[in-house]
PDB file of C-alpha atoms in Angstrom:
ATOM      1  CA  UNK N 938      -1.661  14.584  -2.568  1.00  0.00           C
ATOM      2  CA  UNK N 939      -3.835  12.263  -0.584  1.00  0.00           C
ATOM      3  CA  UNK N 940      -7.361  11.890  -1.885  1.00  0.00           C
ATOM      4  CA  UNK N 941      -8.335   9.335   0.707  1.00  0.00           C
ATOM      5  CA  UNK N 942      -8.353  10.705   4.225  1.00  0.00           C
ATOM      6  CA  UNK N 943      -7.898   8.351   7.145  1.00  0.00           C
ATOM      7  CA  UNK N 944      -8.371   9.061  10.838  1.00  0.00           C
ATOM      8  CA  UNK N 945      -7.153   8.890  13.489  1.00  0.00           C
ATOM      9  CA  UNK N 946      -3.457   8.980  12.773  1.00  0.00           C
ATOM     10  CA  UNK N 947      -2.639   7.212  16.035  1.00  0.00           C
ATOM     11  CA  UNK N 948      -4.638   5.179  18.484  1.00  0.00           C
ATOM     12  CA  UNK N 949      -3.402   3.746  21.748  1.00  0.00           C
ATOM     13  CA  UNK N 950      -5.684   1.317  23.542  1.00  0.00           C
ATOM     14  CA  UNK N 951      -5.652  -0.995  26.492  1.00  0.00           C
ATOM     15  CA  UNK N 952      -5.807  -4.647  25.566  1.00  0.00           C
ATOM     16  CA  UNK N 953      -9.434  -5.691  25.408  1.00  0.00           C
ATOM     17  CA  UNK N 954     -10.707  -2.292  24.274  1.00  0.00           C
ATOM     18  CA  UNK N 955     -12.226  -1.751  20.853  1.00  0.00           C
ATOM     19  CA  UNK N 956     -10.594   0.158  17.999  1.00  0.00           C
ATOM     20  CA  UNK N 957     -11.956   1.849  14.899  1.00  0.00           C
ATOM     21  CA  UNK N 958     -10.288   3.579  11.972  1.00  0.00           C
ATOM     22  CA  UNK N 959     -12.146   5.564   9.325  1.00  0.00           C
ATOM     23  CA  UNK N 960     -11.496   6.413   5.698  1.00  0.00           C
ATOM     24  CA  UNK N 961     -13.183   9.114   3.661  1.00  0.00           C
ATOM     25  CA  UNK N 962     -13.005  10.036   0.013  1.00  0.00           C
ATOM     26  CA  UNK N 963     -14.329  13.143  -1.684  1.00  0.00           C
ATOM     27  CA  UNK N 964     -15.254  11.071  -4.723  1.00  0.00           C
ATOM     28  CA  UNK N 965     -17.047   7.777  -5.167  1.00  0.00           C
ATOM     29  CA  UNK N 966     -14.780   4.778  -4.992  1.00  0.00           C
ATOM     30  CA  UNK N 967     -15.024   1.685  -7.175  1.00  0.00           C
ATOM     31  CA  UNK N 968     -13.891  -0.410  -4.238  1.00  0.00           C
ATOM     32  CA  UNK N 969     -11.752  -0.149  -1.152  1.00  0.00           C
ATOM     33  CA  UNK N 970      -9.066  -2.402   0.235  1.00  0.00           C
ATOM     34  CA  UNK N 971      -7.670  -2.659   3.735  1.00  0.00           C
ATOM     35  CA  UNK N 972      -4.106  -3.582   4.632  1.00  0.00           C
ATOM     36  CA  UNK N 973      -2.169  -4.128   7.838  1.00  0.00           C
ATOM     37  CA  UNK N 974       1.501  -3.355   8.214  1.00  0.00           C
ATOM     38  CA  UNK N 975       3.332  -4.647  11.249  1.00  0.00           C
ATOM     39  CA  UNK N 976       6.298  -2.615  12.530  1.00  0.00           C
ATOM     40  CA  UNK N 977       9.250  -3.271  10.239  1.00  0.00           C
ATOM     41  CA  UNK N 978       7.090  -5.242   7.822  1.00  0.00           C
ATOM     42  CA  UNK N 979       5.249  -4.667   4.602  1.00  0.00           C
ATOM     43  CA  UNK N 980       1.509  -4.158   4.021  1.00  0.00           C
ATOM     44  CA  UNK N 981      -0.549  -7.322   4.056  1.00  0.00           C
ATOM     45  CA  UNK N 982      -3.951  -7.469   2.409  1.00  0.00           C
ATOM     46  CA  UNK N 983      -6.905  -7.893   4.755  1.00  0.00           C
ATOM     47  CA  UNK N 984     -10.026  -7.466   2.648  1.00  0.00           C
ATOM     48  CA  UNK N 985     -11.680  -5.793  -0.329  1.00  0.00           C
ATOM     49  CA  UNK N 986     -15.127  -4.204  -0.251  1.00  0.00           C
ATOM     50  CA  UNK N 987     -16.977  -3.570  -3.474  1.00  0.00           C
ATOM     51  CA  UNK N 988     -20.696  -3.147  -2.890  1.00  0.00           C
ATOM     52  CA  UNK N 989     -22.490  -0.158  -1.448  1.00  0.00           C
ATOM     53  CA  UNK N 990     -23.264  -0.729   2.240  1.00  0.00           C
ATOM     54  CA  UNK N 991     -21.206  -3.903   2.325  1.00  0.00           C
ATOM     55  CA  UNK N 992     -20.211  -5.330   5.705  1.00  0.00           C
ATOM     56  CA  UNK N 993     -17.670  -8.106   6.093  1.00  0.00           C
ATOM     57  CA  UNK N 994     -16.326  -9.780   9.193  1.00  0.00           C
ATOM     58  CA  UNK N 995     -13.093 -11.595   9.882  1.00  0.00           C
ATOM     59  CA  UNK N 996     -13.180 -12.916  13.438  1.00  0.00           C
ATOM     60  CA  UNK N 997     -12.823  -9.777  15.585  1.00  0.00           C
ATOM     61  CA  UNK N 998     -12.499  -7.430  12.587  1.00  0.00           C
ATOM     62  CA  UNK N 999     -15.530  -5.791  10.979  1.00  0.00           C
ATOM     63  CA  UNK N1000     -15.229  -3.852   7.729  1.00  0.00           C
ATOM     64  CA  UNK N1001     -17.880  -1.521   6.346  1.00  0.00           C
ATOM     65  CA  UNK N1002     -18.296   0.304   3.062  1.00  0.00           C
ATOM     66  CA  UNK N1003     -20.617   3.300   3.078  1.00  0.00           C
ATOM     67  CA  UNK N1004     -23.826   3.522   1.103  1.00  0.00           C
ATOM     68  CA  UNK N1005     -22.376   6.251  -1.092  1.00  0.00           C
ATOM     69  CA  UNK N1006     -19.100   4.326  -1.481  1.00  0.00           C
ATOM     70  CA  UNK N1007     -17.188   7.314  -0.196  1.00  0.00           C
ATOM     71  CA  UNK N1008     -16.302   6.089   3.258  1.00  0.00           C
ATOM     72  CA  UNK N1009     -15.259   2.936   5.023  1.00  0.00           C
ATOM     73  CA  UNK N1010     -14.356   1.759   8.484  1.00  0.00           C
ATOM     74  CA  UNK N1011     -12.461  -1.027  10.163  1.00  0.00           C
ATOM     75  CA  UNK N1012     -13.512  -1.976  13.670  1.00  0.00           C
ATOM     76  CA  UNK N1013     -11.593  -4.356  15.917  1.00  0.00           C
ATOM     77  CA  UNK N1014     -13.410  -5.794  18.903  1.00  0.00           C
ATOM     78  CA  UNK N1015     -11.471  -6.576  22.070  1.00  0.00           C
ATOM     79  CA  UNK N1016      -8.007  -5.738  20.788  1.00  0.00           C
ATOM     80  CA  UNK N1017      -5.062  -8.038  21.425  1.00  0.00           C
ATOM     81  CA  UNK N1018      -1.357  -7.294  21.396  1.00  0.00           C
ATOM     82  CA  UNK N1019      -1.137  -9.103  18.059  1.00  0.00           C
ATOM     83  CA  UNK N1020      -3.297  -6.361  16.523  1.00  0.00           C
ATOM     84  CA  UNK N1021      -0.442  -3.870  16.814  1.00  0.00           C
ATOM     85  CA  UNK N1022       0.499  -2.247  13.521  1.00  0.00           C
ATOM     86  CA  UNK N1023      -0.604   0.348  11.025  1.00  0.00           C
ATOM     87  CA  UNK N1024      -3.889  -0.125   9.226  1.00  0.00           C
ATOM     88  CA  UNK N1025      -4.252   1.372   5.771  1.00  0.00           C
ATOM     89  CA  UNK N1026      -7.245   1.778   3.559  1.00  0.00           C
ATOM     90  CA  UNK N1027      -6.742   2.036  -0.197  1.00  0.00           C
ATOM     91  CA  UNK N1028      -9.487   3.510  -2.311  1.00  0.00           C
ATOM     92  CA  UNK N1029      -9.832   2.669  -5.983  1.00  0.00           C
ATOM     93  CA  UNK N1030     -10.178   5.895  -7.970  1.00  0.00           C
ATOM     94  CA  UNK N1031     -10.386   4.952 -11.653  1.00  0.00           C
ATOM     95  CA  UNK N1032      -8.069   1.967 -11.152  1.00  0.00           C
ATOM     96  CA  UNK N1033      -5.637   4.151  -9.276  1.00  0.00           C
ATOM     97  CA  UNK N1034      -5.291   2.924  -5.718  1.00  0.00           C
ATOM     98  CA  UNK N1035      -4.872   5.816  -3.295  1.00  0.00           C
ATOM     99  CA  UNK N1036      -3.768   4.870   0.180  1.00  0.00           C
ATOM    100  CA  UNK N1037      -4.885   6.641   3.290  1.00  0.00           C
ATOM    101  CA  UNK N1038      -2.174   7.882   5.636  1.00  0.00           C
ATOM    102  CA  UNK N1039      -2.801   4.932   7.944  1.00  0.00           C
ATOM    103  CA  UNK N1040      -3.757   4.558  11.579  1.00  0.00           C
ATOM    104  CA  UNK N1041      -1.043   3.308  13.874  1.00  0.00           C
ATOM    105  CA  UNK N1042      -2.472   1.125  16.601  1.00  0.00           C
ATOM    106  CA  UNK N1043      -0.596   0.369  19.781  1.00  0.00           C
ATOM    107  CA  UNK N1044      -1.990  -1.952  22.426  1.00  0.00           C
ATOM    108  CA  UNK N1045      -1.001  -1.889  26.048  1.00  0.00           C
ATOM    109  CA  UNK N1046      -1.121  -5.334  27.656  1.00  0.00           C
TER     110      UNK N1046
ATOM    111  CA  UNK C 875       4.209 -20.326  -4.031  1.00  0.00           C
ATOM    112  CA  UNK C 876       7.094 -17.881  -3.682  1.00  0.00           C
ATOM    113  CA  UNK C 877       6.188 -14.373  -2.609  1.00  0.00           C
ATOM    114  CA  UNK C 878       7.142 -11.057  -4.122  1.00  0.00           C
ATOM    115  CA  UNK C 879      10.867 -10.455  -4.025  1.00  0.00           C
ATOM    116  CA  UNK C 880      12.705  -7.180  -4.239  1.00  0.00           C
ATOM    117  CA  UNK C 881      16.378  -6.493  -4.717  1.00  0.00           C
ATOM    118  CA  UNK C 882      18.397  -5.006  -3.278  1.00  0.00           C
ATOM    119  CA  UNK C 883      16.930  -4.761   0.206  1.00  0.00           C
ATOM    120  CA  UNK C 884      19.087  -1.796   1.197  1.00  0.00           C
ATOM    121  CA  UNK C 885      20.832   0.825  -0.848  1.00  0.00           C
ATOM    122  CA  UNK C 886      22.873   3.906  -0.061  1.00  0.00           C
ATOM    123  CA  UNK C 887      23.460   6.479  -2.772  1.00  0.00           C
ATOM    124  CA  UNK C 888      24.579  10.069  -2.989  1.00  0.00           C
ATOM    125  CA  UNK C 889      22.744  13.025  -4.472  1.00  0.00           C
ATOM    126  CA  UNK C 890      22.845  13.157  -8.246  1.00  0.00           C
ATOM    127  CA  UNK C 891      23.345   9.442  -8.720  1.00  0.00           C
ATOM    128  CA  UNK C 892      20.791   7.121 -10.230  1.00  0.00           C
ATOM    129  CA  UNK C 893      19.406   3.870  -8.930  1.00  0.00           C
ATOM    130  CA  UNK C 894      17.578   0.842 -10.296  1.00  0.00           C
ATOM    131  CA  UNK C 895      15.370  -1.324  -8.126  1.00  0.00           C
ATOM    132  CA  UNK C 896      14.045  -4.722  -9.097  1.00  0.00           C
ATOM    133  CA  UNK C 897      10.839  -6.556  -8.311  1.00  0.00           C
ATOM    134  CA  UNK C 898       9.858 -10.133  -9.117  1.00  0.00           C
ATOM    135  CA  UNK C 899       6.121 -10.721  -8.748  1.00  0.00           C
ATOM    136  CA  UNK C 900       4.336 -13.850  -7.714  1.00  0.00           C
ATOM    137  CA  UNK C 901       4.282 -16.364 -10.535  1.00  0.00           C
ATOM    138  CA  UNK C 902       1.274 -15.777 -12.765  1.00  0.00           C
ATOM    139  CA  UNK C 903       0.703 -12.192 -11.649  1.00  0.00           C
ATOM    140  CA  UNK C 904       0.783  -9.741 -14.524  1.00  0.00           C
ATOM    141  CA  UNK C 905       0.413  -6.513 -12.582  1.00  0.00           C
ATOM    142  CA  UNK C 906       3.209  -4.844 -10.678  1.00  0.00           C
ATOM    143  CA  UNK C 907       2.705  -1.581  -8.818  1.00  0.00           C
ATOM    144  CA  UNK C 908       5.341   0.553  -7.167  1.00  0.00           C
ATOM    145  CA  UNK C 909       4.908   2.682  -4.051  1.00  0.00           C
ATOM    146  CA  UNK C 910       7.064   5.048  -2.091  1.00  0.00           C
ATOM    147  CA  UNK C 911       6.653   4.961   1.665  1.00  0.00           C
ATOM    148  CA  UNK C 912       7.945   7.713   3.917  1.00  0.00           C
ATOM    149  CA  UNK C 913       7.008   8.627   7.499  1.00  0.00           C
ATOM    150  CA  UNK C 914       5.705  12.006   6.425  1.00  0.00           C
ATOM    151  CA  UNK C 915       3.839  11.136   3.218  1.00  0.00           C
ATOM    152  CA  UNK C 916       2.715   7.595   3.870  1.00  0.00           C
ATOM    153  CA  UNK C 917       2.248   5.251   0.913  1.00  0.00           C
ATOM    154  CA  UNK C 918       2.393   7.104  -2.381  1.00  0.00           C
ATOM    155  CA  UNK C 919       1.551   5.379  -5.647  1.00  0.00           C
ATOM    156  CA  UNK C 920       4.244   5.648  -8.293  1.00  0.00           C
ATOM    157  CA  UNK C 921       3.021   3.567 -11.222  1.00  0.00           C
ATOM    158  CA  UNK C 922       1.502   0.292 -12.261  1.00  0.00           C
ATOM    159  CA  UNK C 923       2.595  -2.007 -15.055  1.00  0.00           C
ATOM    160  CA  UNK C 924       0.449  -4.661 -16.589  1.00  0.00           C
ATOM    161  CA  UNK C 925       1.677  -6.957 -19.360  1.00  0.00           C
ATOM    162  CA  UNK C 926       4.675  -4.715 -20.037  1.00  0.00           C
ATOM    163  CA  UNK C 927       2.570  -1.548 -20.370  1.00  0.00           C
ATOM    164  CA  UNK C 928       2.321   1.286 -17.897  1.00  0.00           C
ATOM    165  CA  UNK C 929      -1.322   1.380 -16.951  1.00  0.00           C
ATOM    166  CA  UNK C 930      -1.391   4.055 -14.268  1.00  0.00           C
ATOM    167  CA  UNK C 931       0.929   6.707 -12.992  1.00  0.00           C
ATOM    168  CA  UNK C 932       0.998   8.725  -9.799  1.00  0.00           C
ATOM    169  CA  UNK C 933       2.139  12.290  -9.280  1.00  0.00           C
ATOM    170  CA  UNK C 934       5.881  11.869  -9.323  1.00  0.00           C
ATOM    171  CA  UNK C 935       8.419  13.736 -11.453  1.00  0.00           C
ATOM    172  CA  UNK C 936       9.849  12.241 -14.607  1.00  0.00           C
ATOM    173  CA  UNK C 937      12.990  11.245 -12.710  1.00  0.00           C
ATOM    174  CA  UNK C 938      10.992   8.229 -11.601  1.00  0.00           C
ATOM    175  CA  UNK C 939      10.494   5.682 -14.331  1.00  0.00           C
ATOM    176  CA  UNK C 940       9.841   2.010 -14.650  1.00  0.00           C
ATOM    177  CA  UNK C 941       9.423  -0.867 -16.984  1.00  0.00           C
ATOM    178  CA  UNK C 942       8.159  -4.397 -17.026  1.00  0.00           C
ATOM    179  CA  UNK C 943       9.604  -7.348 -18.831  1.00  0.00           C
ATOM    180  CA  UNK C 944       7.863 -10.190 -20.610  1.00  0.00           C
ATOM    181  CA  UNK C 945       8.280 -12.414 -17.551  1.00  0.00           C
ATOM    182  CA  UNK C 946       6.431  -9.724 -15.481  1.00  0.00           C
ATOM    183  CA  UNK C 947       9.530  -8.759 -13.548  1.00  0.00           C
ATOM    184  CA  UNK C 948       9.695  -5.018 -13.116  1.00  0.00           C
ATOM    185  CA  UNK C 949      12.345  -2.432 -12.551  1.00  0.00           C
ATOM    186  CA  UNK C 950      12.095   1.079 -11.219  1.00  0.00           C
ATOM    187  CA  UNK C 951      14.680   3.723 -11.957  1.00  0.00           C
ATOM    188  CA  UNK C 952      15.276   7.008 -10.198  1.00  0.00           C
ATOM    189  CA  UNK C 953      17.688   9.416 -11.827  1.00  0.00           C
ATOM    190  CA  UNK C 954      19.408  12.454 -10.339  1.00  0.00           C
ATOM    191  CA  UNK C 955      18.684  11.381  -6.789  1.00  0.00           C
ATOM    192  CA  UNK C 956      17.645  13.975  -4.231  1.00  0.00           C
ATOM    193  CA  UNK C 957      17.750  13.770  -0.451  1.00  0.00           C
ATOM    194  CA  UNK C 958      13.960  13.626  -0.404  1.00  0.00           C
ATOM    195  CA  UNK C 959      14.017  10.377  -2.370  1.00  0.00           C
ATOM    196  CA  UNK C 960      15.131   8.534   0.744  1.00  0.00           C
ATOM    197  CA  UNK C 961      12.311   6.121   1.421  1.00  0.00           C
ATOM    198  CA  UNK C 962      11.131   2.555   1.468  1.00  0.00           C
ATOM    199  CA  UNK C 963      10.168   1.527  -2.054  1.00  0.00           C
ATOM    200  CA  UNK C 964       7.586  -1.214  -2.154  1.00  0.00           C
ATOM    201  CA  UNK C 965       6.373  -3.178  -5.090  1.00  0.00           C
ATOM    202  CA  UNK C 966       3.173  -5.141  -5.111  1.00  0.00           C
ATOM    203  CA  UNK C 967       1.914  -7.736  -7.518  1.00  0.00           C
ATOM    204  CA  UNK C 968      -1.622  -8.758  -8.291  1.00  0.00           C
ATOM    205  CA  UNK C 969      -3.336 -11.067 -10.701  1.00  0.00           C
ATOM    206  CA  UNK C 970      -5.355  -8.584 -12.733  1.00  0.00           C
ATOM    207  CA  UNK C 971      -4.398  -5.205 -11.384  1.00  0.00           C
ATOM    208  CA  UNK C 972      -4.264  -3.117  -8.237  1.00  0.00           C
ATOM    209  CA  UNK C 973      -7.857  -2.007  -8.521  1.00  0.00           C
ATOM    210  CA  UNK C 974      -9.289  -5.444  -9.159  1.00  0.00           C
ATOM    211  CA  UNK C 975      -7.932  -7.715  -6.486  1.00  0.00           C
ATOM    212  CA  UNK C 976      -5.578  -7.986  -3.597  1.00  0.00           C
ATOM    213  CA  UNK C 977      -2.032  -6.831  -3.874  1.00  0.00           C
ATOM    214  CA  UNK C 978       0.860  -8.814  -2.471  1.00  0.00           C
ATOM    215  CA  UNK C 979       3.653  -6.596  -1.285  1.00  0.00           C
ATOM    216  CA  UNK C 980       7.327  -7.361  -1.314  1.00  0.00           C
ATOM    217  CA  UNK C 981       9.628  -6.606   1.629  1.00  0.00           C
ATOM    218  CA  UNK C 982      10.743  -3.343   0.027  1.00  0.00           C
ATOM    219  CA  UNK C 983      14.020  -1.676  -0.812  1.00  0.00           C
ATOM    220  CA  UNK C 984      15.168   0.907   1.672  1.00  0.00           C
ATOM    221  CA  UNK C 985      16.958   3.673  -0.192  1.00  0.00           C
ATOM    222  CA  UNK C 986      19.065   6.221   1.639  1.00  0.00           C
ATOM    223  CA  UNK C 987      20.321   9.232  -0.268  1.00  0.00           C
ATOM    224  CA  UNK C 988      23.222  11.088   1.306  1.00  0.00           C
TER     225      UNK C 988
END
């Protein structure tokens, strides 16, 4: 079963609002990756976090890796309709990537 | 650089049959991982091959098997198909392995078992 928990399962926002999805693991992760899957598409790599407490930014997206390397978050500032899709985290557990269930984001224009 | 390709894109089978899916990774990538994606279970890891050796395996029954060839192309086989095997099967390639660097996913093979 899933060893990486991701919440929320769904998030519906008004365009311009912020969005955050969270991932939690019961065990320490070697690293964590984030992917985006557009409706009808396949997952596309966004970023990898490796270091404890790491924070990385990609334009309006901010990724964080917890100090204990057991949790991570993806925050989108001022969402746009192009942000629509499902965001997955994937935690590395002994070189075995375990995907979270994903957060499906819908954006109302 | 060509992306990851998967064939066939769609497949319809009946219970009890077997199926073989193919994945061609990005040139130079030695790792190929397979995932099953369903609405209820999300993305589930099946196995990873690296340089023709299975490096990791998820929690799937022995009906699910795979192999990798010397050119890094990989095949996945499912025997004695069950209705619950209906899913999108995705393969992903990476340079050194799924845990080391980014994975590039193919478009997937959508399998329907009737």
